[in-house]
Amino acid sequence: MTLMEQEILEQSVVLKSCFEYNKETFEKIADAVRQKKITNAVIAARGSSDNASTFFKYCFESLAGIPVSLAAPGINTIYNCQLDLSNSLVIGVSQSGAAADVMAVLENAKACGAVTVSVTNNLDSKMAKMVDFHLYCNAGKELSVAATKTFTSQMFLLGYFAAYYSQNAQVCAELIQVPDNLEKIFALKPRVFEFAQKYKDLDSLIILARGINYPIALETALKIQETSYINARAYAASDFHHGPFAIVDENSTALLIAPAGNSEKDMAELKQKLLNAGAKVLVITNKQELAEGAADSVIYDLNGSDYATPFYNVAIAQMLACCISLSRGLNPDSPRGLKKVTITK
């Protein structure tokens, strides 16, 4: 078993320990944000952490009604500009806690008196110690280069904080059930491996989703790129109609992340449009009807809102990336040209 696969299968335990460790911190951050009367949130990250941050943007905006912007750290590190973040909640997200450009955003925020939070898997990191509040992934050491358990723990911390701050008991309760539900996803490994065997020789793949599952399309593309070297590209389904659809023809393969929920109507319509253009369509879904007409699908038997299904979809995507890599004779733990900690400035 590869390290990546081991770490994928650890996620049920990791998310439980992640929640237990940070329970009191959620309240402290929420109190500070309410007292500050923030008008917006800014979140800085790179790579998989950036995809987790995009998940937070959708969650916090839809649950709390507060706008979230994704920071452009180059404003600080390339252009040497300082932003007025005085009325902001500013969050830095980094698995290692060593991202220099993310810390530059946090330093800017601290100088303004913003409420600052970091999300890392390293209690001893500079980033963990430089902020007002730290949310700890508590995921144990992640040895595979491809982030899996650190990604979902970041998602969990950010999503749960959004629900907690918004006092949405229903979403909080649903997220707490996610770790146990993931065991049902892991039971699909034989089906995912079969799926991977069929499509291991793809040269390119279009990955599509909408709404809160869009960050999962981004993360799926990243995982397939780094472990299998396939030219995987992710788009929001809504954006895909605005130009990129022109690349679709009978040689195209598209993977739709299409759970039941708010976006299912749009995803069903896009599926049909892709089929009409002659593309091969693959689907990850929890609703049989959304897979009808597709060339292939992975269907899981779990209901959930758009705040929970991203965890199930990304677990399938992680297994798929790992299985494709192995089917291509590659080592998903050591992708070429990559290392575990990447520091950009």
CSV table of C-alpha atoms in Angstrom, one decimal:
chain,number,residue,atom,x,y,z
A,1,MET,CA,0.0,0.0,0.0
A,2,THR,CA,1.4,3.4,-0.9
A,3,LEU,CA,1.7,6.2,1.6
A,4,MET,CA,-0.9,8.2,-0.3
A,5,GLU,CA,-3.4,5.4,0.1
A,6,GLN,CA,-2.6,4.9,3.8
A,7,GLU,CA,-3.1,8.6,4.4
A,8,ILE,CA,-6.4,8.7,2.4
A,9,LEU,CA,-7.7,5.9,4.6
A,10,GLU,CA,-6.7,7.7,7.8
A,11,GLN,CA,-9.1,10.6,7.1
A,12,SER,CA,-12.0,9.4,9.2
A,13,VAL,CA,-9.8,9.3,12.3
A,14,VAL,CA,-8.0,12.5,11.4
A,15,LEU,CA,-11.2,14.5,11.0
A,16,LYS,CA,-12.4,13.3,14.4
A,17,SER,CA,-9.2,14.3,16.2
A,18,CYS,CA,-9.1,17.5,14.3
A,19,PHE,CA,-12.5,18.5,15.6
A,20,GLU,CA,-11.8,17.5,19.1
A,21,TYR,CA,-8.6,19.5,19.3
A,22,ASN,CA,-10.1,22.7,18.0
A,23,LYS,CA,-13.5,22.8,19.6
A,24,GLU,CA,-12.7,25.6,22.0
A,25,THR,CA,-10.8,27.6,19.4
A,26,PHE,CA,-13.9,27.9,17.2
A,27,GLU,CA,-15.7,29.9,19.9
A,28,LYS,CA,-12.7,32.1,20.6
A,29,ILE,CA,-12.4,33.1,16.9
A,30,ALA,CA,-16.1,33.6,16.6
A,31,ASP,CA,-16.2,35.9,19.6
A,32,ALA,CA,-13.2,38.0,18.3
A,33,VAL,CA,-14.8,38.3,14.9
A,34,ARG,CA,-18.1,39.5,16.4
A,35,GLN,CA,-16.4,42.0,18.6
A,36,LYS,CA,-14.4,43.3,15.7
A,37,LYS,CA,-17.5,43.7,13.6
A,38,ILE,CA,-15.5,42.6,10.5
A,39,THR,CA,-16.9,43.6,7.1
A,40,ASN,CA,-15.0,41.0,5.1
A,41,ALA,CA,-12.6,38.0,5.2
A,42,VAL,CA,-9.3,37.5,3.3
A,43,ILE,CA,-7.7,34.1,3.0
A,44,ALA,CA,-4.2,33.4,1.7
A,45,ALA,CA,-2.9,30.0,0.6
A,46,ARG,CA,-1.2,28.1,-2.2
A,47,GLY,CA,-1.8,24.7,-3.9
A,48,SER,CA,-4.2,22.3,-2.2
A,49,SER,CA,-4.5,24.8,0.7
A,50,ASP,CA,-5.8,27.3,-1.8
A,51,ASN,CA,-8.5,24.9,-2.9
A,52,ALA,CA,-9.5,24.4,0.7
A,53,SER,CA,-9.6,28.2,1.0
A,54,THR,CA,-12.0,28.4,-2.0
A,55,PHE,CA,-14.2,25.9,-0.2
A,56,PHE,CA,-14.2,28.3,2.8
A,57,LYS,CA,-15.2,31.2,0.5
A,58,TYR,CA,-18.3,29.4,-0.6
A,59,CYS,CA,-19.2,28.2,2.9
A,60,PHE,CA,-18.6,31.5,4.7
A,61,GLU,CA,-20.3,33.7,2.1
A,62,SER,CA,-23.4,31.4,1.8
A,63,LEU,CA,-23.7,30.8,5.6
A,64,ALA,CA,-22.5,34.1,7.1
A,65,GLY,CA,-23.3,36.5,4.3
A,66,ILE,CA,-19.8,38.0,4.6
A,67,PRO,CA,-17.7,38.4,1.5
A,68,VAL,CA,-14.4,36.5,1.3
A,69,SER,CA,-11.6,37.4,-1.1
A,70,LEU,CA,-8.7,35.1,-2.0
A,71,ALA,CA,-5.5,37.0,-1.3
A,72,ALA,CA,-2.9,37.7,-4.0
A,73,PRO,CA,0.2,37.5,-1.9
A,74,GLY,CA,2.3,38.9,-4.7
A,75,ILE,CA,0.8,42.3,-3.8
A,76,ASN,CA,2.9,42.1,-0.7
A,77,THR,CA,5.9,40.2,-1.9
A,78,ILE,CA,6.4,41.4,-5.5
A,79,TYR,CA,4.9,44.9,-5.4
A,80,ASN,CA,5.7,45.7,-1.8
A,81,CYS,CA,2.2,47.1,-1.1
A,82,GLN,CA,0.4,47.0,2.2
A,83,LEU,CA,-3.4,46.7,2.1
A,84,ASP,CA,-5.9,48.2,4.6
A,85,LEU,CA,-7.1,45.0,6.3
A,86,SER,CA,-8.2,46.7,9.5
A,87,ASN,CA,-11.8,45.5,9.2
A,88,SER,CA,-11.0,42.0,8.0
A,89,LEU,CA,-10.7,38.5,9.3
A,90,VAL,CA,-7.5,37.3,7.7
A,91,ILE,CA,-6.7,33.6,7.5
A,92,GLY,CA,-3.5,32.0,6.3
A,93,VAL,CA,-3.6,28.3,5.3
A,94,SER,CA,-0.5,26.2,4.9
A,95,GLN,CA,0.0,22.5,5.6
A,96,SER,CA,3.6,23.1,6.7
A,97,GLY,CA,3.1,26.6,8.2
A,98,ALA,CA,6.2,27.6,6.2
A,99,ALA,CA,4.6,29.5,3.2
A,100,ALA,CA,6.6,32.8,3.2
A,101,ASP,CA,4.1,34.6,0.9
A,102,VAL,CA,1.1,33.6,3.1
A,103,MET,CA,3.0,34.9,6.1
A,104,ALA,CA,3.6,38.2,4.3
A,105,VAL,CA,-0.2,38.6,4.1
A,106,LEU,CA,-0.6,37.8,7.7
A,107,GLU,CA,2.1,40.3,8.7
A,108,ASN,CA,0.2,42.9,6.7
A,109,ALA,CA,-3.0,42.0,8.5
A,110,LYS,CA,-1.4,42.1,12.0
A,111,ALA,CA,0.1,45.6,11.3
A,112,CYS,CA,-3.5,46.7,10.6
A,113,GLY,CA,-5.0,45.2,13.7
A,114,ALA,CA,-7.0,42.6,11.8
A,115,VAL,CA,-8.2,39.4,13.4
A,116,THR,CA,-5.7,36.9,12.2
A,117,VAL,CA,-6.0,33.1,12.0
A,118,SER,CA,-3.7,30.3,10.7
A,119,VAL,CA,-4.6,26.8,9.7
A,120,THR,CA,-1.6,24.5,9.7
A,121,ASN,CA,-0.5,20.9,10.5
A,122,ASN,CA,2.5,22.2,12.4
A,123,LEU,CA,2.1,23.6,15.9
A,124,ASP,CA,5.7,24.7,16.0
A,125,SER,CA,5.6,26.6,12.7
A,126,LYS,CA,6.2,30.4,12.5
A,127,MET,CA,2.7,30.8,11.0
A,128,ALA,CA,1.1,29.0,13.9
A,129,LYS,CA,2.7,31.3,16.4
A,130,MET,CA,2.4,34.7,14.7
A,131,VAL,CA,-1.4,34.9,14.6
A,132,ASP,CA,-4.2,35.6,17.1
A,133,PHE,CA,-5.7,32.1,16.7
A,134,HIS,CA,-4.4,28.9,15.3
A,135,LEU,CA,-6.5,26.0,14.0
A,136,TYR,CA,-4.5,22.8,14.1
A,137,CYS,CA,-5.1,20.0,11.5
A,138,ASN,CA,-3.9,17.4,14.0
A,139,ALA,CA,-3.4,15.1,11.0
A,140,GLY,CA,-0.2,13.5,12.0
A,141,LYS,CA,2.8,13.7,9.7
A,142,GLU,CA,1.9,13.5,6.1
A,143,LEU,CA,4.6,11.6,4.2
A,144,SER,CA,3.2,11.4,0.7
A,145,VAL,CA,3.9,14.5,-1.4
A,146,ALA,CA,0.2,14.6,-2.5
A,147,ALA,CA,-1.8,16.2,0.2
A,148,THR,CA,-4.9,14.2,1.2
A,149,LYS,CA,-5.6,14.1,5.0
A,150,THR,CA,-4.2,17.6,5.5
A,151,PHE,CA,-6.5,18.9,2.7
A,152,THR,CA,-9.7,17.5,4.2
A,153,SER,CA,-8.7,18.6,7.7
A,154,GLN,CA,-8.2,22.1,6.4
A,155,MET,CA,-11.6,21.9,4.7
A,156,PHE,CA,-13.2,20.6,7.9
A,157,LEU,CA,-11.7,23.3,10.1
A,158,LEU,CA,-12.7,26.1,7.7
A,159,GLY,CA,-16.2,24.7,6.9
A,160,TYR,CA,-17.0,24.0,10.5
A,161,PHE,CA,-15.9,27.5,11.6
A,162,ALA,CA,-18.2,29.0,8.9
A,163,ALA,CA,-21.1,27.0,10.2
A,164,TYR,CA,-20.3,27.6,13.9
A,165,TYR,CA,-19.9,31.4,13.4
A,166,SER,CA,-23.2,31.4,11.5
A,167,GLN,CA,-24.9,29.4,14.3
A,168,ASN,CA,-26.1,26.9,11.7
A,169,ALA,CA,-26.6,23.9,13.9
A,170,GLN,CA,-27.8,21.7,11.0
A,171,VAL,CA,-24.6,22.1,9.0
A,172,CYS,CA,-22.4,21.7,12.2
A,173,ALA,CA,-24.2,18.4,12.9
A,174,GLU,CA,-23.8,17.3,9.3
A,175,LEU,CA,-20.1,18.0,9.3
A,176,ILE,CA,-19.6,16.1,12.5
A,177,GLN,CA,-21.1,13.0,10.8
A,178,VAL,CA,-18.7,13.3,7.8
A,179,PRO,CA,-15.8,11.2,9.4
A,180,ASP,CA,-18.0,8.2,10.0
A,181,ASN,CA,-19.6,8.5,6.6
A,182,LEU,CA,-16.2,8.5,4.9
A,183,GLU,CA,-15.9,4.8,5.7
A,184,LYS,CA,-18.7,4.1,3.2
A,185,ILE,CA,-16.7,6.0,0.6
A,186,PHE,CA,-13.5,4.0,1.3
A,187,ALA,CA,-15.5,0.8,0.8
A,188,LEU,CA,-15.8,1.8,-2.9
A,189,LYS,CA,-12.1,1.4,-3.5
A,190,PRO,CA,-12.5,-1.7,-5.7
A,191,ARG,CA,-15.0,0.2,-7.9
A,192,VAL,CA,-12.7,3.2,-8.1
A,193,PHE,CA,-9.7,1.0,-9.1
A,194,GLU,CA,-11.8,-0.6,-11.9
A,195,PHE,CA,-12.8,2.9,-13.0
A,196,ALA,CA,-9.1,4.0,-13.0
A,197,GLN,CA,-8.0,1.0,-15.0
A,198,LYS,CA,-10.4,2.0,-17.8
A,199,TYR,CA,-9.2,5.6,-18.0
A,200,LYS,CA,-5.5,5.4,-17.1
A,201,ASP,CA,-4.3,6.1,-20.6
A,202,LEU,CA,-6.1,9.5,-20.9
A,203,ASP,CA,-3.8,12.3,-22.1
A,204,SER,CA,-6.2,15.0,-21.0
A,205,LEU,CA,-9.3,15.4,-18.8
A,206,ILE,CA,-11.8,18.2,-18.2
A,207,ILE,CA,-13.1,18.3,-14.6
A,208,LEU,CA,-16.4,20.2,-13.9
A,209,ALA,CA,-18.4,21.1,-10.9
A,210,ARG,CA,-20.4,24.0,-9.6
A,211,GLY,CA,-21.0,25.8,-6.3
A,212,ILE,CA,-19.4,24.5,-3.2
A,213,ASN,CA,-18.1,21.4,-5.1
A,214,TYR,CA,-16.2,23.6,-7.5
A,215,PRO,CA,-13.1,23.6,-5.2
A,216,ILE,CA,-13.3,19.8,-5.4
A,217,ALA,CA,-12.9,19.9,-9.1
A,218,LEU,CA,-9.8,22.1,-8.7
A,219,GLU,CA,-8.4,19.7,-6.1
A,220,THR,CA,-9.2,16.6,-8.3
A,221,ALA,CA,-7.4,18.2,-11.2
A,222,LEU,CA,-4.4,19.0,-9.0
A,223,LYS,CA,-4.2,15.4,-7.6
A,224,ILE,CA,-4.4,13.8,-11.1
A,225,GLN,CA,-1.8,16.3,-12.5
A,226,GLU,CA,0.7,15.7,-9.8
A,227,THR,CA,0.4,11.9,-9.4
A,228,SER,CA,-0.4,10.8,-13.0
A,229,TYR,CA,0.9,13.6,-15.2
A,230,ILE,CA,-2.4,13.8,-17.1
A,231,ASN,CA,-3.3,17.3,-18.4
A,232,ALA,CA,-6.3,17.6,-16.1
A,233,ARG,CA,-8.1,21.0,-16.1
A,234,ALA,CA,-10.8,22.1,-13.8
A,235,TYR,CA,-13.6,24.6,-14.5
A,236,ALA,CA,-16.7,25.9,-12.7
A,237,ALA,CA,-19.6,24.5,-14.8
A,238,SER,CA,-21.0,28.0,-15.1
A,239,ASP,CA,-17.7,29.4,-16.5
A,240,PHE,CA,-17.2,26.5,-18.8
A,241,HIS,CA,-20.1,27.8,-21.0
A,242,HIS,CA,-18.2,31.1,-21.5
A,243,GLY,CA,-15.6,30.1,-23.9
A,244,PRO,CA,-13.9,26.9,-22.8
A,245,PHE,CA,-16.7,24.8,-24.1
A,246,ALA,CA,-15.3,25.4,-27.6
A,247,ILE,CA,-12.5,22.9,-26.9
A,248,VAL,CA,-15.0,20.0,-26.6
A,249,ASP,CA,-15.3,17.5,-29.4
A,250,GLU,CA,-15.6,13.7,-29.8
A,251,ASN,CA,-12.1,13.3,-28.5
A,252,SER,CA,-12.8,15.0,-25.2
A,253,THR,CA,-13.3,13.3,-21.9
A,254,ALA,CA,-15.1,15.2,-19.1
A,255,LEU,CA,-15.4,14.2,-15.4
A,256,LEU,CA,-18.5,15.7,-13.7
A,257,ILE,CA,-18.6,16.0,-10.0
A,258,ALA,CA,-22.4,16.2,-9.7
A,259,PRO,CA,-24.0,15.4,-6.4
A,260,ALA,CA,-27.7,15.8,-5.6
A,261,GLY,CA,-28.3,19.3,-4.3
A,262,ASN,CA,-28.3,22.9,-5.3
A,263,SER,CA,-26.3,22.5,-8.5
A,264,GLU,CA,-27.7,19.2,-9.8
A,265,LYS,CA,-30.0,20.8,-12.4
A,266,ASP,CA,-27.1,22.8,-13.9
A,267,MET,CA,-24.9,19.7,-13.9
A,268,ALA,CA,-27.5,17.6,-15.6
A,269,GLU,CA,-27.9,20.2,-18.4
A,270,LEU,CA,-24.2,20.5,-18.9
A,271,LYS,CA,-23.9,16.7,-19.1
A,272,GLN,CA,-26.4,16.6,-21.9
A,273,LYS,CA,-24.6,19.4,-23.7
A,274,LEU,CA,-21.3,17.5,-23.5
A,275,LEU,CA,-23.0,14.4,-24.8
A,276,ASN,CA,-24.5,16.3,-27.7
A,277,ALA,CA,-21.0,17.5,-28.6
A,278,GLY,CA,-19.8,13.9,-28.7
A,279,ALA,CA,-17.7,14.0,-25.6
A,280,LYS,CA,-17.2,11.0,-23.3
A,281,VAL,CA,-18.7,11.9,-20.0
A,282,LEU,CA,-17.8,10.4,-16.6
A,283,VAL,CA,-19.7,11.2,-13.4
A,284,ILE,CA,-19.1,11.1,-9.6
A,285,THR,CA,-22.5,11.4,-7.9
A,286,ASN,CA,-24.8,10.2,-5.2
A,287,LYS,CA,-27.9,10.2,-7.5
A,288,GLN,CA,-28.4,7.5,-10.1
A,289,GLU,CA,-30.3,9.9,-12.5
A,290,LEU,CA,-27.3,12.2,-12.7
A,291,ALA,CA,-25.2,9.3,-14.1
A,292,GLU,CA,-27.7,8.3,-16.8
A,293,GLY,CA,-26.3,8.6,-20.3
A,294,ALA,CA,-22.7,8.8,-19.0
A,295,ALA,CA,-20.0,6.5,-20.3
A,296,ASP,CA,-19.1,5.5,-16.7
A,297,SER,CA,-19.7,6.6,-13.1
A,298,VAL,CA,-18.8,6.2,-9.5
A,299,ILE,CA,-22.0,6.3,-7.4
A,300,TYR,CA,-22.0,6.5,-3.7
A,301,ASP,CA,-24.9,5.9,-1.3
A,302,LEU,CA,-24.7,8.9,1.0
A,303,ASN,CA,-27.1,11.9,1.2
A,304,GLY,CA,-25.9,15.3,2.2
A,305,SER,CA,-26.1,19.0,1.6
A,306,ASP,CA,-23.5,20.9,-0.4
A,307,TYR,CA,-21.5,21.4,2.8
A,308,ALA,CA,-20.9,17.7,3.2
A,309,THR,CA,-20.8,16.2,-0.3
A,310,PRO,CA,-17.4,17.8,-1.1
A,311,PHE,CA,-15.8,15.6,1.5
A,312,TYR,CA,-17.2,12.4,-0.1
A,313,ASN,CA,-16.4,13.6,-3.6
A,314,VAL,CA,-12.8,14.5,-2.8
A,315,ALA,CA,-12.2,11.2,-1.1
A,316,ILE,CA,-13.3,9.4,-4.3
A,317,ALA,CA,-11.1,11.8,-6.3
A,318,GLN,CA,-8.1,11.1,-4.1
A,319,MET,CA,-8.5,7.3,-4.5
A,320,LEU,CA,-9.0,7.8,-8.2
A,321,ALA,CA,-5.8,9.8,-8.6
A,322,CYS,CA,-3.9,7.2,-6.6
A,323,CYS,CA,-5.3,4.3,-8.6
A,324,ILE,CA,-4.6,6.0,-11.9
A,325,SER,CA,-1.1,6.7,-10.9
A,326,LEU,CA,-0.5,3.1,-9.9
A,327,SER,CA,-2.2,1.8,-13.1
A,328,ARG,CA,0.2,3.9,-15.1
A,329,GLY,CA,3.2,2.3,-13.3
A,330,LEU,CA,4.0,5.5,-11.4
A,331,ASN,CA,4.7,6.2,-7.7
A,332,PRO,CA,2.0,8.7,-6.4
A,333,ASP,CA,4.1,9.3,-3.3
A,334,SER,CA,7.0,10.9,-5.2
A,335,PRO,CA,5.9,12.9,-8.2
A,336,ARG,CA,8.6,14.2,-10.5
A,337,GLY,CA,9.8,17.7,-9.9
A,338,LEU,CA,7.9,18.1,-6.6
A,339,LYS,CA,8.7,18.0,-2.9
A,340,LYS,CA,6.5,18.0,0.2
A,341,VAL,CA,7.1,21.6,1.3
A,342,THR,CA,7.1,24.3,-1.4
A,343,ILE,CA,8.0,27.8,-0.3
A,344,THR,CA,7.1,30.6,-2.6
A,345,LYS,CA,7.6,34.3,-2.0
